[in-house]
CSV table of C-alpha atoms in Angstrom, one decimal:
chain,number,residue,atom,x,y,z
A,1,MET,CA,107.2,99.5,112.4
A,2,HIS,CA,103.6,100.2,113.5
A,3,VAL,CA,104.7,102.0,116.6
A,4,PHE,CA,105.8,104.8,114.4
A,5,SER,CA,103.1,104.9,111.8
A,6,ARG,CA,99.4,104.7,112.4
A,7,ARG,CA,98.0,105.5,109.1
A,8,LEU,CA,95.9,103.1,106.9
A,9,LEU,CA,97.1,102.0,103.7
A,10,PHE,CA,97.7,105.5,102.0
A,11,SER,CA,100.3,105.9,99.5
A,12,LYS,CA,101.4,109.4,99.8
A,13,LEU,CA,99.7,110.1,96.6
A,14,ILE,CA,97.5,108.6,94.1
A,15,ARG,CA,99.2,105.5,94.6
A,16,ALA,CA,95.8,104.8,95.3
A,17,ALA,CA,93.7,106.6,93.0
A,18,SER,CA,91.7,104.4,90.8
A,19,VAL,CA,93.1,104.5,87.3
A,20,ARG,CA,90.0,106.0,85.9
A,21,HIS,CA,90.4,109.2,88.0
A,22,LEU,CA,93.0,110.6,85.5
A,23,SER,CA,90.2,111.2,83.1
A,24,GLU,CA,88.0,113.3,85.5
A,25,PRO,CA,87.9,117.2,85.0
A,26,SER,CA,89.7,117.7,88.5
A,27,THR,CA,92.8,115.8,87.4
A,28,LYS,CA,95.4,117.8,85.4
A,29,PRO,CA,94.5,117.2,81.7
A,30,GLY,CA,98.2,117.5,80.6
A,31,LEU,CA,99.2,114.5,82.7
A,32,LEU,CA,96.5,112.4,81.1
A,33,ARG,CA,97.5,113.5,77.6
A,34,HIS,CA,101.0,112.8,78.5
A,35,LEU,CA,100.2,109.1,79.8
A,36,ARG,CA,98.2,108.4,76.7
A,37,SER,CA,101.1,109.5,74.4
A,38,ARG,CA,103.4,107.3,76.2
A,39,ILE,CA,101.0,104.3,75.8
A,40,LYS,CA,100.5,105.1,72.2
A,41,ALA,CA,104.2,105.2,71.5
A,42,ASP,CA,105.6,102.2,73.8
A,43,GLY,CA,102.4,100.1,74.7
A,44,PRO,CA,100.7,99.7,78.1
A,45,LEU,CA,102.7,101.1,81.1
A,46,SER,CA,103.5,99.2,84.2
A,47,VAL,CA,101.8,100.3,87.3
A,48,ALA,CA,105.2,101.4,88.8
A,49,ASP,CA,105.9,103.7,85.6
A,50,TYR,CA,102.4,105.0,86.1
A,51,MET,CA,102.9,106.0,89.6
A,52,LYS,CA,106.3,107.6,88.9
A,53,GLU,CA,104.7,109.8,86.4
A,54,CYS,CA,101.9,110.7,88.7
A,55,LEU,CA,104.2,111.4,91.8
A,56,THR,CA,107.3,113.0,90.1
A,57,ASN,CA,106.7,114.1,86.5
A,58,PRO,CA,108.4,117.7,86.4
A,59,ALA,CA,105.2,119.4,85.1
A,60,TRP,CA,102.3,117.5,86.8
A,61,GLY,CA,103.8,115.3,89.6
A,62,TYR,CA,101.9,115.3,92.7
A,63,TYR,CA,105.0,116.1,94.9
A,64,MET,CA,106.8,118.6,92.4
A,65,SER,CA,104.9,121.9,93.0
A,66,ARG,CA,102.9,122.0,96.1
A,67,ASP,CA,103.0,121.3,99.9
A,68,VAL,CA,101.2,118.2,100.3
A,69,PHE,CA,101.5,117.9,104.2
A,70,GLY,CA,99.6,119.3,107.1
A,71,GLU,CA,95.9,120.5,107.5
A,72,LYS,CA,95.7,122.1,103.9
A,73,GLY,CA,97.5,119.0,102.4
A,74,ASP,CA,96.5,115.5,102.1
A,75,PHE,CA,97.9,114.0,105.2
A,76,THR,CA,99.8,114.8,108.4
A,77,THR,CA,102.6,112.8,109.5
A,78,SER,CA,104.0,112.1,113.0
A,79,PRO,CA,106.8,114.8,113.1
A,80,GLU,CA,104.0,117.5,112.2
A,81,ILE,CA,102.0,116.4,115.3
A,82,SER,CA,104.8,116.6,118.0
A,83,GLN,CA,108.5,117.5,118.1
A,84,MET,CA,108.8,114.6,120.6
A,85,PHE,CA,108.9,112.2,117.6
A,86,GLY,CA,112.0,113.6,116.2
A,87,GLU,CA,113.6,114.3,119.5
A,88,LEU,CA,113.3,110.8,120.7
A,89,ILE,CA,114.7,109.4,117.3
A,90,ALA,CA,117.6,111.8,117.7
A,91,VAL,CA,118.4,110.5,121.2
A,92,TRP,CA,118.5,107.0,119.7
A,93,PHE,CA,121.0,108.2,117.1
A,94,VAL,CA,123.0,109.9,119.8
A,95,ASN,CA,123.2,106.6,121.6
A,96,GLU,CA,124.3,104.8,118.4
A,97,TRP,CA,126.9,107.5,117.9
A,98,ASP,CA,128.2,106.6,121.4
A,99,LEU,CA,128.1,102.9,120.8
A,100,HIS,CA,130.3,103.3,117.5
A,101,ASP,CA,132.9,104.9,119.5
A,102,ARG,CA,131.9,108.4,118.7
A,103,PRO,CA,133.4,108.7,115.0
A,104,GLY,CA,134.7,112.1,114.2
A,105,ARG,CA,132.7,112.5,111.0
A,106,ILE,CA,129.0,111.5,110.5
A,107,ASN,CA,126.6,111.8,107.8
A,108,LEU,CA,122.9,112.1,108.8
A,109,ILE,CA,120.9,111.0,105.7
A,110,GLU,CA,117.1,111.4,105.5
A,111,LEU,CA,115.1,109.9,102.6
A,112,GLY,CA,112.0,111.8,101.7
A,113,PRO,CA,112.4,114.8,104.4
A,114,GLY,CA,108.8,116.1,103.7
A,115,ARG,CA,108.8,119.7,105.2
A,116,GLY,CA,112.2,119.1,107.0
A,117,THR,CA,110.3,119.1,110.3
A,118,LEU,CA,111.8,115.6,111.5
A,119,VAL,CA,115.5,116.6,110.7
A,120,ASP,CA,114.9,120.1,112.2
A,121,ASP,CA,113.9,118.4,115.5
A,122,MET,CA,116.7,115.9,115.4
A,123,LEU,CA,119.3,118.8,114.9
A,124,ARG,CA,118.0,120.6,117.7
A,125,VAL,CA,118.8,117.6,119.9
A,126,PHE,CA,122.2,117.1,118.2
A,127,SER,CA,123.1,120.8,119.0
A,128,LYS,CA,123.1,119.9,122.6
A,129,PHE,CA,126.0,117.5,122.0
A,130,ALA,CA,128.9,119.6,120.8
A,131,PRO,CA,131.2,117.0,119.6
A,132,MET,CA,128.5,115.3,117.7
A,133,ARG,CA,127.2,118.4,116.1
A,134,GLN,CA,130.7,119.4,114.9
A,135,ALA,CA,131.1,116.0,113.3
A,136,LEU,CA,127.8,116.1,111.5
A,137,SER,CA,126.8,116.9,108.0
A,138,VAL,CA,123.1,116.4,106.8
A,139,HIS,CA,122.1,114.9,103.5
A,140,LEU,CA,118.6,115.0,102.3
A,141,VAL,CA,117.2,112.9,99.4
A,142,GLU,CA,114.5,115.0,97.9
A,143,VAL,CA,113.1,114.9,94.1
A,144,SER,CA,110.6,117.9,94.7
A,145,PRO,CA,111.9,121.4,94.0
A,146,LYS,CA,108.8,122.7,95.9
A,147,LEU,CA,109.6,120.6,99.1
A,148,THR,CA,113.3,121.5,98.8
A,149,GLN,CA,112.3,125.1,99.1
A,150,ILE,CA,110.2,124.4,102.2
A,151,GLN,CA,113.1,122.4,103.8
A,152,GLN,CA,115.4,125.2,103.3
A,153,SER,CA,113.1,127.5,104.8
A,154,LYS,CA,112.3,125.3,107.7
A,155,LEU,CA,116.1,124.8,108.4
A,156,ALA,CA,116.8,128.6,107.8
A,157,ALA,CA,119.6,127.3,105.4
A,158,THR,CA,121.9,129.8,103.9
A,159,PRO,CA,124.8,129.4,101.4
A,160,THR,CA,128.1,128.8,102.9
A,161,PRO,CA,130.9,131.3,102.0
A,162,THR,CA,133.7,130.2,99.6
A,163,ALA,CA,137.3,131.2,100.1
A,164,ASP,CA,136.6,134.6,98.3
A,165,GLY,CA,133.6,135.2,100.5
A,166,THR,CA,130.9,134.6,97.8
A,167,PRO,CA,128.1,132.2,98.7
A,168,SER,CA,128.2,128.6,97.3
A,169,VAL,CA,125.1,126.4,97.3
A,170,ASP,CA,127.3,123.6,95.9
A,171,GLN,CA,129.2,123.3,99.2
A,172,GLY,CA,126.0,122.8,101.2
A,173,LEU,CA,123.7,125.3,103.0
A,174,LEU,CA,124.4,126.1,106.7
A,175,SER,CA,121.4,125.4,108.8
A,176,ARG,CA,120.4,127.6,111.8
A,177,HIS,CA,121.7,124.6,113.9
A,178,GLY,CA,125.2,125.2,112.6
A,179,VAL,CA,125.3,122.0,110.6
A,180,LEU,CA,125.7,122.0,106.7
A,181,VAL,CA,122.9,120.5,104.7
A,182,HIS,CA,123.2,119.0,101.3
A,183,TRP,CA,120.4,117.9,98.9
A,184,HIS,CA,120.4,115.0,96.5
A,185,ARG,CA,117.8,113.7,93.9
A,186,ASP,CA,118.6,110.0,94.6
A,187,VAL,CA,120.9,107.9,96.8
A,188,SER,CA,123.5,107.3,94.1
A,189,THR,CA,125.1,110.8,95.0
A,190,LEU,CA,125.3,110.2,98.8
A,191,PRO,CA,128.8,110.2,100.4
A,192,LYS,CA,130.5,106.8,101.0
A,193,GLU,CA,131.2,107.4,104.6
A,194,PHE,CA,129.9,106.3,108.1
A,195,SER,CA,126.3,107.4,107.9
A,196,PHE,CA,123.0,107.4,109.9
A,197,PHE,CA,120.1,106.8,107.8
A,198,ILE,CA,116.5,107.7,108.7
A,199,ALA,CA,113.6,107.1,106.3
A,200,HIS,CA,110.1,108.0,107.9
A,201,GLU,CA,107.1,107.1,105.6
A,202,PHE,CA,109.4,106.9,102.6
A,203,PHE,CA,109.2,103.5,101.2
A,204,ASP,CA,105.3,103.5,101.2
A,205,ALA,CA,105.3,106.2,98.3
A,206,LEU,CA,107.7,104.3,96.1
A,207,PRO,CA,106.3,102.8,92.8
A,208,ILE,CA,105.2,99.3,92.8
A,209,HIS,CA,104.6,96.6,90.2
A,210,LYS,CA,101.3,94.6,90.4
A,211,LEU,CA,101.5,91.0,89.5
A,212,GLN,CA,98.7,88.6,88.9
A,213,ARG,CA,98.8,84.7,88.8
A,214,THR,CA,97.2,83.2,85.8
A,215,LYS,CA,96.8,79.6,84.3
A,216,ALA,CA,99.8,80.5,82.3
A,217,GLY,CA,101.9,81.8,85.0
A,218,TRP,CA,102.6,85.3,86.6
A,219,ARG,CA,101.5,88.1,84.5
A,220,GLU,CA,102.0,91.9,85.3
A,221,VAL,CA,99.1,94.3,85.6
A,222,MET,CA,99.7,97.2,83.2
A,223,ILE,CA,97.9,100.5,82.5
A,224,ASP,CA,96.4,100.8,78.9
A,225,GLU,CA,94.0,103.3,77.2
A,226,ALA,CA,90.2,102.9,77.3
A,227,GLY,CA,88.9,105.4,75.1
A,228,SER,CA,89.4,108.9,76.9
A,229,GLN,CA,90.1,106.9,80.1
A,230,LEU,CA,92.8,104.5,81.3
A,231,LYS,CA,92.3,100.9,82.5
A,232,TYR,CA,94.0,97.9,83.9
A,233,VAL,CA,95.1,95.1,81.5
A,234,LEU,CA,97.2,92.0,82.0
A,235,SER,CA,100.4,91.5,80.0
A,236,SER,CA,100.1,89.1,77.2
A,237,LYS,CA,103.3,87.6,77.9
A,238,PRO,CA,105.8,87.5,80.9
A,239,THR,CA,107.5,90.7,81.6
A,240,VAL,CA,111.0,91.2,83.2
A,241,THR,CA,109.4,91.9,86.6
A,242,SER,CA,107.1,88.9,86.3
A,243,GLN,CA,109.9,86.7,85.3
A,244,TYR,CA,112.1,87.8,88.0
A,245,PHE,CA,109.3,87.3,90.7
A,246,GLU,CA,108.6,83.8,89.5
A,247,LYS,CA,112.3,82.7,89.4
A,248,ASN,CA,113.0,84.3,92.9
A,249,ILE,CA,109.8,83.8,95.0
A,250,PRO,CA,108.4,80.4,93.5
A,251,SER,CA,106.5,79.4,96.6
A,252,GLU,CA,104.1,82.6,96.8
A,253,GLY,CA,100.8,81.5,97.8
A,254,ARG,CA,98.8,84.6,96.9
A,255,ASP,CA,97.3,85.1,93.6
A,256,HIS,CA,98.0,88.9,93.3
A,257,VAL,CA,101.0,90.5,94.8
A,258,GLU,CA,102.6,94.1,94.6
A,259,LEU,CA,106.4,94.4,94.3
A,260,SER,CA,108.5,97.5,94.7
A,261,LEU,CA,111.8,97.0,92.9
A,262,GLU,CA,112.8,100.4,93.5
A,263,SER,CA,112.4,99.9,97.4
A,264,GLY,CA,114.6,96.7,97.3
A,265,ALA,CA,117.3,98.7,95.3
A,266,ILE,CA,117.4,101.5,97.8
A,267,VAL,CA,117.5,99.2,100.8
A,268,GLU,CA,120.4,97.2,99.2
A,269,SER,CA,122.3,100.4,98.6
A,270,ILE,CA,121.8,101.5,102.4
A,271,ALA,CA,122.8,98.1,103.6
A,272,ARG,CA,125.8,98.1,101.3
A,273,ARG,CA,126.9,101.5,102.6
A,274,ILE,CA,126.6,100.5,106.0
A,275,VAL,CA,128.6,97.3,105.6
A,276,ASP,CA,131.4,99.0,103.7
A,277,HIS,CA,131.6,102.4,105.6
A,278,GLY,CA,129.8,101.8,108.9
A,279,GLY,CA,126.7,103.4,110.3
A,280,CYS,CA,123.1,102.3,111.1
A,281,ALA,CA,119.5,103.0,109.6
A,282,LEU,CA,116.3,103.4,111.2
A,283,ILE,CA,113.1,102.7,108.8
A,284,ALA,CA,109.9,103.8,110.2
A,285,ASP,CA,106.8,103.0,108.0
A,286,TYR,CA,103.6,101.0,107.8
A,287,GLY,CA,103.0,97.8,105.9
A,288,HIS,CA,101.5,94.3,106.2
A,289,ASP,CA,103.0,90.8,107.0
A,290,GLY,CA,102.9,89.6,103.5
A,291,THR,CA,99.3,88.5,103.4
A,292,LYS,CA,97.7,91.4,101.5
A,293,THR,CA,96.9,91.5,97.9
A,294,ASP,CA,95.6,94.7,96.3
A,295,THR,CA,96.4,97.7,98.6
A,296,PHE,CA,96.3,100.2,95.8
A,297,ARG,CA,94.3,102.9,97.6
A,298,VAL,CA,94.0,106.6,98.3
A,299,ARG,CA,93.2,108.2,101.5
A,300,ARG,CA,92.8,112.1,102.0
A,301,GLY,CA,93.2,114.0,105.2
A,302,VAL,CA,95.0,111.2,106.9
A,303,THR,CA,96.9,111.6,110.1
A,304,SER,CA,99.9,109.2,110.9
């Protein structure tokens, strides 16, 4: 994995921001008010819920209304540095297609496609292999309306005509490479067919639960109010997440761990689809070997 990603523990957003930053003037006050309202209504938030709000809240989410990539954004990923990255990955998929006896229908599925640069570079390679291009359709999993617009512009995607000649976005957009592209908000709506999956620096940005060992057993780290700010607190009793962890990973030697249940669910979904319908997956990301504890950090201006 480290061959594909060189960045230092940056969680594509404020996976890293210290909680108190939400009360600073530079942070959108609407988000802080919203978080405090949730806490007042339902009690402390899990770190995972806090992250999800910061990342993808429709009104204030980090990803939802701006381009966060490149020199003017917060970080630059490998596809933005060189087209060779995407081209080499595409060659690998061409080889996998050949090893799978060249199926006549293929779905290329990218999770978290950013600006669309990686899939665009891959499609340029696939266009050189006519039988593969003709068998291919692309499915992008993206929650951000802003990034979806950027991806459509990058791919020069236009609506496909219906039988009466009118354009239909529902049937997918035709890219400049002659391949239909479809957008999905999550993996549940992806086609259940032979598929190639690519996830480049996707899982690193998914929400995490933070768990702390105590004398009474594992407790979950939560987000609570602290006057006009927010603070970390420990749950007063076991949560569903801490109980799950204690039951399934009883031999954990660390006193503080981070657990991404959403990542596990998505990986399981991908694995099940490959077992049932065929295909392969390439996940390129950064991480550690299970020895780290608190990695909740933010870096700006990162190149990976």
